Coordinates of C-alpha atoms in Angstrom, one line a residue:
X1 CA -43.9 -13.1 8.5
X2 CA -41.4 -15.7 10.5
X3 CA -39.9 -16.4 7.0
X4 CA -39.1 -12.7 6.0
X5 CA -37.6 -12.3 9.3
X6 CA -35.2 -15.5 8.9
X7 CA -34.3 -14.2 5.4
X8 CA -33.6 -10.5 6.7
X9 CA -31.3 -12.2 9.4
X10 CA -29.5 -14.4 6.8
X11 CA -28.8 -11.5 4.8
X12 CA -27.1 -9.6 7.8
X13 CA -25.2 -12.6 9.1
X14 CA -24.0 -14.0 5.8
X15 CA -22.3 -12.2 2.7
X16 CA -20.5 -13.4 -0.3
X17 CA -16.7 -12.9 -0.7
X18 CA -15.9 -10.4 -3.5
X19 CA -14.0 -11.8 -6.5
X20 CA -10.9 -9.9 -5.1
X21 CA -11.3 -11.2 -1.6
X22 CA -11.7 -14.9 -3.2
X23 CA -8.2 -14.2 -5.0
X24 CA -6.5 -13.3 -1.5
X25 CA -7.9 -16.4 0.2
X26 CA -6.4 -18.9 -2.4
X27 CA -3.6 -21.0 -1.0
X28 CA -1.3 -19.6 -3.8
X29 CA -2.1 -16.1 -3.1
X30 CA -2.7 -15.8 0.8
X31 CA -1.8 -12.0 1.5
X32 CA -1.9 -10.2 4.8
X33 CA -1.2 -6.7 5.9
X34 CA 0.9 -5.8 9.2
X35 CA 0.6 -2.3 10.7
X36 CA 2.9 -1.3 13.3
X37 CA 2.0 1.6 15.3
X38 CA 4.9 3.1 17.6
X39 CA 3.4 4.8 21.0
X40 CA 5.0 7.6 22.8
X41 CA 3.7 6.2 26.0
X42 CA 3.8 2.8 27.6
X43 CA 1.0 0.5 26.5
X44 CA -2.3 0.0 28.4
X45 CA -3.8 -3.3 27.3
X46 CA -7.2 -2.8 29.1
X47 CA -7.7 0.6 27.4
X48 CA -7.1 -0.8 24.0
X49 CA -9.2 -3.7 24.3
X50 CA -11.9 -1.5 25.4
X51 CA -11.5 0.7 22.6
X52 CA -11.7 -2.1 20.1
X53 CA -14.8 -3.5 21.6
X54 CA -16.3 0.0 20.6
X55 CA -14.7 0.6 17.3
X56 CA -13.1 -2.1 15.3
X57 CA -15.1 -5.2 16.0
X58 CA -18.3 -3.3 15.0
X59 CA -17.4 -3.4 11.4
X60 CA -18.9 -6.5 9.7
X61 CA -15.7 -7.9 8.3
X62 CA -14.0 -7.9 11.7
X63 CA -16.7 -9.6 13.2
X64 CA -17.2 -12.4 10.6
X65 CA -15.5 -15.6 10.1
X66 CA -14.9 -17.1 6.6
X67 CA -16.9 -20.2 5.8
X68 CA -15.2 -21.4 2.5
X69 CA -17.7 -24.1 1.7
X70 CA -20.7 -23.7 3.9
X71 CA -22.3 -20.7 2.4
X72 CA -25.1 -20.9 -0.1
X73 CA -24.2 -23.2 -3.1
X74 CA -21.2 -24.0 -1.5
X75 CA -19.5 -20.7 -2.0
X76 CA -17.2 -18.9 0.4
X77 CA -19.1 -16.3 2.6
X78 CA -18.5 -14.0 5.5
X79 CA -20.4 -15.3 8.4
X80 CA -21.2 -12.9 11.6
X81 CA -20.3 -14.1 14.8
X82 CA -19.7 -13.0 18.3
X83 CA -16.2 -11.6 18.7
X84 CA -14.3 -12.0 22.2
X85 CA -11.6 -9.1 21.6
X86 CA -9.3 -10.8 24.3
X87 CA -8.7 -13.7 21.8
X88 CA -7.4 -11.5 19.2
X89 CA -5.2 -9.4 21.5
X90 CA -1.7 -10.9 22.1
X91 CA 0.7 -9.6 24.8
X92 CA 4.0 -11.5 24.6
X93 CA 6.3 -11.7 27.9
X94 CA 9.2 -9.4 27.0
X95 CA 12.5 -9.0 29.3
X96 CA 12.6 -5.5 30.4
X97 CA 16.2 -5.5 30.2
X98 CA 16.4 -6.8 26.6
X99 CA 19.8 -6.0 25.0
X100 CA 18.6 -4.9 21.5
X101 CA 14.7 -3.9 21.4
X102 CA 15.0 -2.8 17.9
X103 CA 16.4 -6.0 16.6
X104 CA 13.6 -8.0 18.8
X105 CA 10.9 -5.9 17.3
X106 CA 12.1 -6.6 13.7
X107 CA 12.6 -10.4 14.6
X108 CA 8.9 -10.4 16.1
X109 CA 7.1 -9.0 13.1
X110 CA 9.4 -11.3 10.9
X111 CA 8.1 -14.4 12.8
X112 CA 4.5 -13.1 12.4
X113 CA 4.8 -13.6 8.4
X114 CA 5.2 -17.6 9.1
X115 CA 2.2 -17.9 11.3
X116 CA -1.1 -18.7 9.4
X117 CA -4.1 -16.7 10.5
X118 CA -6.7 -18.8 12.5
X119 CA -9.7 -19.3 10.2
X120 CA -12.0 -20.2 13.2
X121 CA -12.3 -16.7 14.1
X122 CA -12.3 -13.3 12.4
X123 CA -9.1 -12.7 10.2
X124 CA -7.3 -10.2 12.6
X125 CA -5.4 -10.0 15.5
X126 CA -3.5 -7.3 17.6
X127 CA -0.1 -7.6 19.3
X128 CA 0.8 -5.2 22.2
X129 CA 4.6 -5.1 22.9
X130 CA 5.9 -3.2 26.0
X131 CA 9.0 -2.6 24.3
X132 CA 10.9 0.7 24.4
X133 CA 13.0 1.5 21.3
X134 CA 14.7 4.6 19.9
X135 CA 11.4 5.7 18.2
X136 CA 8.8 4.5 20.7
X137 CA 7.7 3.7 24.2
X138 CA 5.5 0.8 23.2
X139 CA 3.9 -1.0 20.1
X140 CA 0.8 -2.2 18.8
X141 CA 1.1 -4.6 15.6
X142 CA -2.3 -4.9 13.7
X143 CA -2.3 -8.1 11.4
X144 CA -5.1 -8.3 8.8
X145 CA -5.8 -10.7 6.3
X146 CA -6.0 -8.9 2.9
X147 CA -9.2 -10.4 2.1
X148 CA -10.9 -8.0 4.8
X149 CA -10.3 -5.1 2.5
X150 CA -8.0 -3.1 0.1
X151 CA -5.2 -1.1 1.6
X152 CA -6.8 2.3 1.4
X153 CA -10.2 1.1 2.9
X154 CA -8.2 -0.6 5.9
X155 CA -6.1 2.5 6.4
X156 CA -9.2 4.7 6.5
X157 CA -10.8 2.1 8.9
X158 CA -7.7 2.2 11.2
X159 CA -7.8 6.3 11.1
X160 CA -11.5 6.0 12.1
X161 CA -10.5 4.2 15.1
X162 CA -8.1 7.1 16.1
X163 CA -8.5 10.8 17.3
X164 CA -6.3 13.9 17.1
X165 CA -3.9 14.1 19.9
X166 CA -4.6 17.8 20.0
X167 CA -8.6 17.3 20.2
X168 CA -9.5 13.9 21.7
X169 CA -13.0 14.2 20.2
X170 CA -12.4 15.0 16.8
X171 CA -11.4 12.7 13.8
X172 CA -8.1 12.9 12.0
X173 CA -8.0 15.0 8.8
X174 CA -6.5 13.5 5.5
X175 CA -5.3 15.5 2.6
X176 CA -7.8 15.3 -0.5
X177 CA -6.5 16.5 -4.0
X178 CA -9.0 18.3 -5.7
X179 CA -9.0 18.2 -9.6
X180 CA -10.8 20.4 -12.1
X181 CA -10.9 19.6 -15.9
X182 CA -12.6 21.9 -18.4
X183 CA -13.6 25.4 -18.5
X184 CA -15.5 27.3 -15.8
X185 CA -19.2 27.9 -16.4
X186 CA -18.7 31.7 -17.2
X187 CA -15.8 31.2 -19.6
X188 CA -16.1 32.8 -23.0
X189 CA -17.1 30.8 -26.4
X190 CA -13.7 30.6 -27.9
X191 CA -12.4 29.3 -24.6
X192 CA -14.8 26.6 -24.7
X193 CA -14.0 25.6 -28.0
X194 CA -10.4 25.5 -27.2
X195 CA -11.3 22.9 -24.1
X196 CA -13.2 21.1 -26.6
X197 CA -10.1 20.2 -28.6
X198 CA -8.4 19.7 -25.4
X199 CA -11.0 17.1 -24.4
X200 CA -10.7 15.3 -27.8
X201 CA -6.9 15.3 -27.5
X202 CA -7.2 13.8 -23.9
X203 CA -9.6 11.2 -25.2
X204 CA -7.2 10.3 -28.0
X205 CA -4.1 10.0 -25.8
X206 CA -6.3 8.0 -23.2
X207 CA -7.1 5.4 -26.0
X208 CA -3.7 5.2 -27.4
X209 CA -2.0 4.9 -23.6
X210 CA -4.6 2.3 -22.8
X211 CA -4.0 0.3 -26.1
X212 CA -0.3 0.3 -25.3
X213 CA -0.7 -0.6 -21.7
X214 CA -3.1 -3.6 -22.6
X215 CA -0.5 -4.8 -25.1
X216 CA 2.4 -4.6 -22.6
X217 CA 0.1 -6.4 -20.2
X218 CA -0.6 -9.3 -22.5
X219 CA 3.1 -9.5 -23.2
X220 CA 3.8 -9.7 -19.5
X221 CA 1.4 -12.5 -19.1
X222 CA 2.8 -14.6 -22.1
X223 CA 6.7 -13.8 -22.1
X224 CA 7.7 -10.5 -21.0
X225 CA 9.8 -10.6 -17.8
X226 CA 11.9 -8.0 -15.8
X227 CA 15.6 -8.4 -16.1
X228 CA 17.2 -10.8 -13.7
X229 CA 18.6 -8.5 -11.0
X230 CA 19.6 -8.7 -7.2
X231 CA 16.0 -7.7 -6.5
X232 CA 14.0 -10.0 -8.6
X233 CA 12.2 -12.6 -6.6
X234 CA 13.0 -16.5 -6.9
X235 CA 10.2 -19.1 -7.1
X236 CA 8.6 -19.8 -3.7
X237 CA 9.8 -16.1 -2.3
X238 CA 6.3 -15.4 -1.1
X239 CA 6.5 -18.6 1.5
X240 CA 9.9 -17.2 2.8
X241 CA 9.9 -15.2 6.2
X242 CA 10.2 -11.4 5.5
X243 CA 12.2 -8.7 7.1
X244 CA 10.3 -5.3 7.8
X245 CA 12.4 -2.3 8.1
X246 CA 11.6 1.3 8.3
X247 CA 13.0 4.7 8.1
X248 CA 11.5 8.1 8.8
X249 CA 12.1 11.0 6.9
X250 CA 10.9 14.8 6.9
X251 CA 7.6 15.4 5.1
X252 CA 8.9 19.0 4.8
X253 CA 11.7 17.9 2.7
X254 CA 9.5 16.1 0.2
X255 CA 7.5 19.1 -0.1
X256 CA 10.3 21.4 -0.5
X257 CA 11.2 19.2 -3.7
X258 CA 7.6 19.0 -4.7
X259 CA 7.3 22.8 -4.7
X260 CA 10.3 23.5 -6.2
X261 CA 9.9 21.1 -9.1
X262 CA 6.2 21.8 -9.7
X263 CA 5.3 18.0 -8.9
X264 CA 3.0 16.0 -6.8
X265 CA 4.5 14.2 -3.5
X266 CA 3.9 10.9 -5.7
X267 CA 6.2 12.2 -8.3
X268 CA 8.9 13.0 -5.6
X269 CA 8.6 9.6 -3.7
X270 CA 8.8 7.6 -7.0
X271 CA 11.9 9.7 -8.0
X272 CA 13.4 8.9 -4.5
X273 CA 12.8 5.3 -5.1
X274 CA 14.5 5.3 -8.4
X275 CA 17.6 7.2 -7.0
X276 CA 17.5 4.8 -4.1
X277 CA 17.3 1.5 -6.1
X278 CA 19.9 2.9 -8.5
X279 CA 22.3 3.4 -5.5
X280 CA 21.7 -0.1 -4.2
X281 CA 21.9 -2.0 -7.5
X282 CA 25.2 0.0 -8.3
X283 CA 26.7 -1.2 -4.9
X284 CA 25.5 -4.7 -5.5
X285 CA 26.9 -4.7 -9.1
X286 CA 29.9 -3.1 -7.6
X287 CA 29.7 -0.5 -10.5
X288 CA 31.5 3.0 -10.8
X289 CA 29.6 6.1 -12.3
X290 CA 31.1 5.7 -15.7
X291 CA 29.3 6.1 -19.2
X292 CA 29.6 2.3 -19.6
X293 CA 28.1 1.5 -16.2
X294 CA 25.5 4.2 -16.7
X295 CA 24.5 2.6 -20.2
X296 CA 24.4 -0.7 -18.7
X297 CA 22.2 0.1 -15.8
X298 CA 19.6 2.0 -18.1
X299 CA 19.1 -1.2 -20.3
X300 CA 17.4 -3.0 -17.1
X301 CA 13.7 -3.7 -17.3
X302 CA 12.6 -3.1 -13.6
X303 CA 8.9 -2.8 -13.1
X304 CA 6.3 -2.7 -10.2
X305 CA 2.8 -4.2 -10.3
X306 CA 1.0 -1.7 -8.4
X307 CA -2.6 -2.3 -7.0
X308 CA -5.1 0.6 -7.6
X309 CA -8.1 1.0 -5.5
X310 CA -11.1 1.5 -7.9
X311 CA -13.6 1.9 -5.4
X312 CA -14.7 5.2 -4.2
X313 CA -12.9 5.6 -0.9
X314 CA -15.2 5.5 2.3
X315 CA -14.7 8.8 4.3
X316 CA -13.2 8.4 7.7
X317 CA -16.3 10.2 9.1
X318 CA -18.5 7.5 7.4
X319 CA -16.5 4.7 9.0
X320 CA -16.6 6.1 12.3
X321 CA -20.3 6.6 12.4
X322 CA -20.8 3.1 10.9
X323 CA -18.6 1.6 13.8
X324 CA -20.5 3.7 16.5
X325 CA -24.1 3.0 15.0
X326 CA -23.2 -0.3 13.9
X327 CA -24.9 0.7 10.7
X328 CA -23.6 0.0 7.0
X329 CA -21.3 1.6 4.6
X330 CA -19.6 0.8 1.3
X331 CA -16.8 -1.7 1.6
X332 CA -14.7 -4.6 -0.1
X333 CA -12.1 -5.4 -2.4
X334 CA -12.2 -3.8 -5.9
X335 CA -8.8 -3.2 -7.6
X336 CA -6.8 -3.3 -10.8
X337 CA -3.2 -3.7 -11.5
X338 CA -0.9 -1.3 -13.5
X339 CA 2.6 -2.1 -14.6
X340 CA 4.8 1.0 -13.6
X341 CA 8.1 1.0 -15.1
X342 CA 11.2 2.3 -13.0
X343 CA 14.1 4.1 -14.6
X344 CA 17.3 3.0 -12.9
X345 CA 20.8 4.3 -13.8
X346 CA 23.8 6.5 -12.3
X347 CA 22.5 9.9 -13.2
X348 CA 24.9 12.9 -12.9
X349 CA 22.1 15.2 -12.1
X350 CA 19.9 13.8 -9.2
X351 CA 16.9 15.9 -10.2
X352 CA 16.8 13.7 -13.4
X353 CA 15.1 11.1 -11.2
X354 CA 12.2 13.1 -10.2
X355 CA 11.8 14.4 -13.7
X356 CA 11.8 10.9 -15.0
X357 CA 9.1 9.9 -12.4
X358 CA 6.9 12.6 -13.3
X359 CA 6.9 11.8 -17.0
X360 CA 6.1 8.1 -16.0
X361 CA 3.3 9.1 -13.7
X362 CA 1.7 11.7 -16.2
X363 CA 1.7 8.9 -18.8
X364 CA 0.0 6.4 -16.5
X365 CA -2.6 9.0 -15.3
X366 CA -4.0 8.9 -18.9
X367 CA -4.6 5.2 -19.4
X368 CA -7.5 2.8 -18.3
X369 CA -5.0 -0.1 -17.6
X370 CA -6.2 -0.6 -14.0
X371 CA -10.0 -0.7 -15.1
X372 CA -9.0 -3.3 -17.8
X373 CA -7.0 -5.4 -15.7
X374 CA -9.6 -5.5 -13.2
X375 CA -12.3 -6.7 -15.8
X376 CA -10.0 -9.0 -17.3
X377 CA -9.2 -11.1 -14.3
X378 CA -12.8 -10.9 -13.2
X379 CA -13.8 -12.3 -16.6
X380 CA -11.2 -15.1 -16.2
X381 CA -12.6 -15.7 -12.8
X382 CA -16.3 -16.2 -13.8
X383 CA -15.4 -18.2 -16.9
X384 CA -12.2 -20.4 -16.2
X385 CA -12.5 -20.3 -12.4
X386 CA -10.1 -19.1 -9.4
X387 CA -7.2 -21.2 -10.2
X388 CA -6.8 -19.7 -13.6
X389 CA -7.3 -16.2 -12.3
X390 CA -4.8 -16.7 -9.3
X391 CA -2.3 -18.3 -11.7
X392 CA -2.4 -15.3 -14.4
X393 CA -2.2 -12.6 -11.2
X394 CA 1.0 -14.5 -10.0
X395 CA 2.4 -14.6 -13.4
X396 CA 2.0 -10.8 -13.8
X397 CA 3.7 -10.2 -10.1
X398 CA 6.0 -12.9 -10.7
X399 CA 7.2 -11.2 -14.0
X400 CA 7.8 -8.0 -12.2
X401 CA 10.2 -6.9 -9.6
X402 CA 8.6 -5.2 -6.6
X403 CA 5.6 -3.6 -4.9
X404 CA 5.3 0.1 -4.8
X405 CA 2.5 2.1 -2.8
X406 CA 2.0 5.4 -1.3
X407 CA -0.8 6.1 1.1
X408 CA -1.6 9.6 2.6
X409 CA -2.0 9.6 6.3
X410 CA -3.4 12.0 8.8
X411 CA -2.3 15.9 8.8
X412 CA -1.7 15.7 12.5
X413 CA -0.5 13.4 15.1
X414 CA -3.2 11.3 16.4
X415 CA -4.1 8.8 19.2
X416 CA -5.0 5.3 19.3
X417 CA -7.2 4.5 22.3
X418 CA -5.3 6.7 24.6
X419 CA -1.9 6.2 22.9
X420 CA -0.4 9.0 21.3
X421 CA 1.3 7.8 18.1
X422 CA 4.8 8.5 17.0
X423 CA 4.6 6.8 13.6
X424 CA 2.6 4.3 11.5
X425 CA 4.2 1.9 9.3
X426 CA 2.1 -0.3 7.2
X427 CA 3.4 -3.3 5.1
X428 CA 2.0 -6.4 3.2
X429 CA 3.5 -9.9 2.7
X430 CA 2.3 -13.1 0.8
X431 CA 2.5 -12.0 -2.8
X432 CA 5.3 -13.4 -4.8
X433 CA 7.7 -10.3 -4.7
X434 CA 10.9 -10.3 -2.7
X435 CA 10.5 -6.5 -2.3
X436 CA 7.9 -4.2 -1.3
X437 CA 8.3 -0.5 -0.8
X438 CA 5.7 1.5 0.9
X439 CA 5.5 5.1 1.8
X440 CA 3.1 6.4 4.5
X441 CA 2.6 10.0 5.5
X442 CA 2.0 10.9 9.1
X443 CA 1.7 14.6 10.3
X444 CA 5.4 16.2 9.4
X445 CA 6.9 12.7 8.7
X446 CA 7.1 10.2 6.0
X447 CA 7.6 6.6 7.0
X448 CA 9.6 4.4 4.5
X449 CA 8.7 0.6 5.1
X450 CA 10.8 -2.0 3.2
X451 CA 9.5 -5.6 3.2
X452 CA 12.2 -7.9 2.0
X453 CA 12.8 -11.7 1.5
X454 CA 16.4 -11.8 3.0
X455 CA 17.3 -14.7 0.8
X456 CA 17.2 -12.2 -2.1
X457 CA 17.8 -8.9 -0.4
X458 CA 20.1 -9.8 2.4
X459 CA 20.7 -6.1 3.2
X460 CA 17.4 -4.1 3.5
X461 CA 18.8 -1.7 6.2
X462 CA 21.0 -0.6 3.7
X463 CA 18.3 0.0 1.0
X464 CA 16.4 1.9 3.6
X465 CA 19.8 4.1 4.0
X466 CA 19.9 4.5 0.3
X467 CA 16.5 5.8 0.0
X468 CA 17.1 8.3 2.9
X469 CA 20.3 9.4 1.6
X470 CA 18.6 9.9 -2.2
X471 CA 16.2 12.4 -0.7
X472 CA 18.9 14.2 1.0
X473 CA 20.7 14.5 -2.4
X474 CA 17.6 15.4 -4.3
X475 CA 17.0 18.2 -1.7
X476 CA 20.5 19.3 -1.7
X477 CA 20.4 19.7 -5.4
X478 CA 17.3 21.8 -5.1
X479 CA 18.7 24.1 -2.7
X480 CA 22.1 24.6 -4.5
X481 CA 20.2 25.7 -7.6
X482 CA 17.9 28.3 -5.8
X483 CA 14.6 26.4 -6.7
X484 CA 13.4 26.4 -3.2
X485 CA 9.7 27.5 -2.6
X486 CA 8.1 28.1 0.6
X487 CA 5.1 26.0 1.0
X488 CA 2.3 28.2 2.4

């Protein structure tokens, strides 16, 4: 009886690291996530500490320390521990008459990228800044080690700690895209035959696209590298301090283009990114929009290594229930990579950027590249060990130019432990890219976050401005051609 009780206690207190978590904890791939939350009101430190005690620290990952060699058979494990929230909450002294609060915030977050996390306690911390800027009255900056979970899971967990501003008891709602493929139950015989042929064609396309993507993945590991541009990282770029810049754009503008072009939000944001990068590179190259310059820009190979979450995302309700009842739910890092090519060039028609983006994304949707890459890296980890797996992941990322992501946020404004939020801006650092672009939707806004290595990209503010201006140009083109449709 006593032995069974000890065994049960052991399973609760210890849990092995997943292969992906081991990857993120390796010295050569030490990644962390920073989430900046701008509040509409002045910060209340006791209220936030009290809120964290009843939410975040009830999650097993946020109340466990990392034991690298003391687990079973010497393998790394998560070990539960008692958390003192006060040790994780940092409140710096800030001069209330500071001359440039926006620059102070930028410098403060940049400094966080140079400070390693304390392995003697759970791998997260929250910085509370009583700093008034153009966009907020105060800030909560959450720093989380990436081994605690993938970006989608961590964002869902953060949202589970919030409530609707309009209804303090209600969890926020997040848009879920529903897809249906195939005929309905009561469709006719010939219709079903038609769908059978469509299904066969889909499978053939899936196999062909997957084969091509696997081939390109192998080429990238062995020799294929992106064109040397002003955006490509230099060796050791992951060790440099990063600059974090953000801009806020209208989600309604993005939806306007989406509806007019009959696309998805992802398509539009990728198109805006391609347009913005084209403007930025054109200025860095000091090129004019001539046929010769257009052709030279189009020869650039510029790709993003995108992390795709392969685990079904745990719902906000399940996470909130888990933290309230201290129960269990699905969690962990399970992801694969896809290599997404970007089309850069000086287009005469700004809508061409979003058309190209849609074609690229539609092509990638019909591929099992992410599943293959996940299985491949897990096999390498099992057969050749962690060092070999980290080497290959770094090789793929270092052969590409940037990290790109887009995360769906709450449909309405939310409150974080009594603090109504004006915006949420997540970003990641520690991987060998000099540029990371992240789009985060929040109510009627989209927050563009740029993470840049200033030794490679000395003017990240201009890049943000290029992205904002690109959306304006694309929107203007839609309106000029009368393509606008009202989103109902």
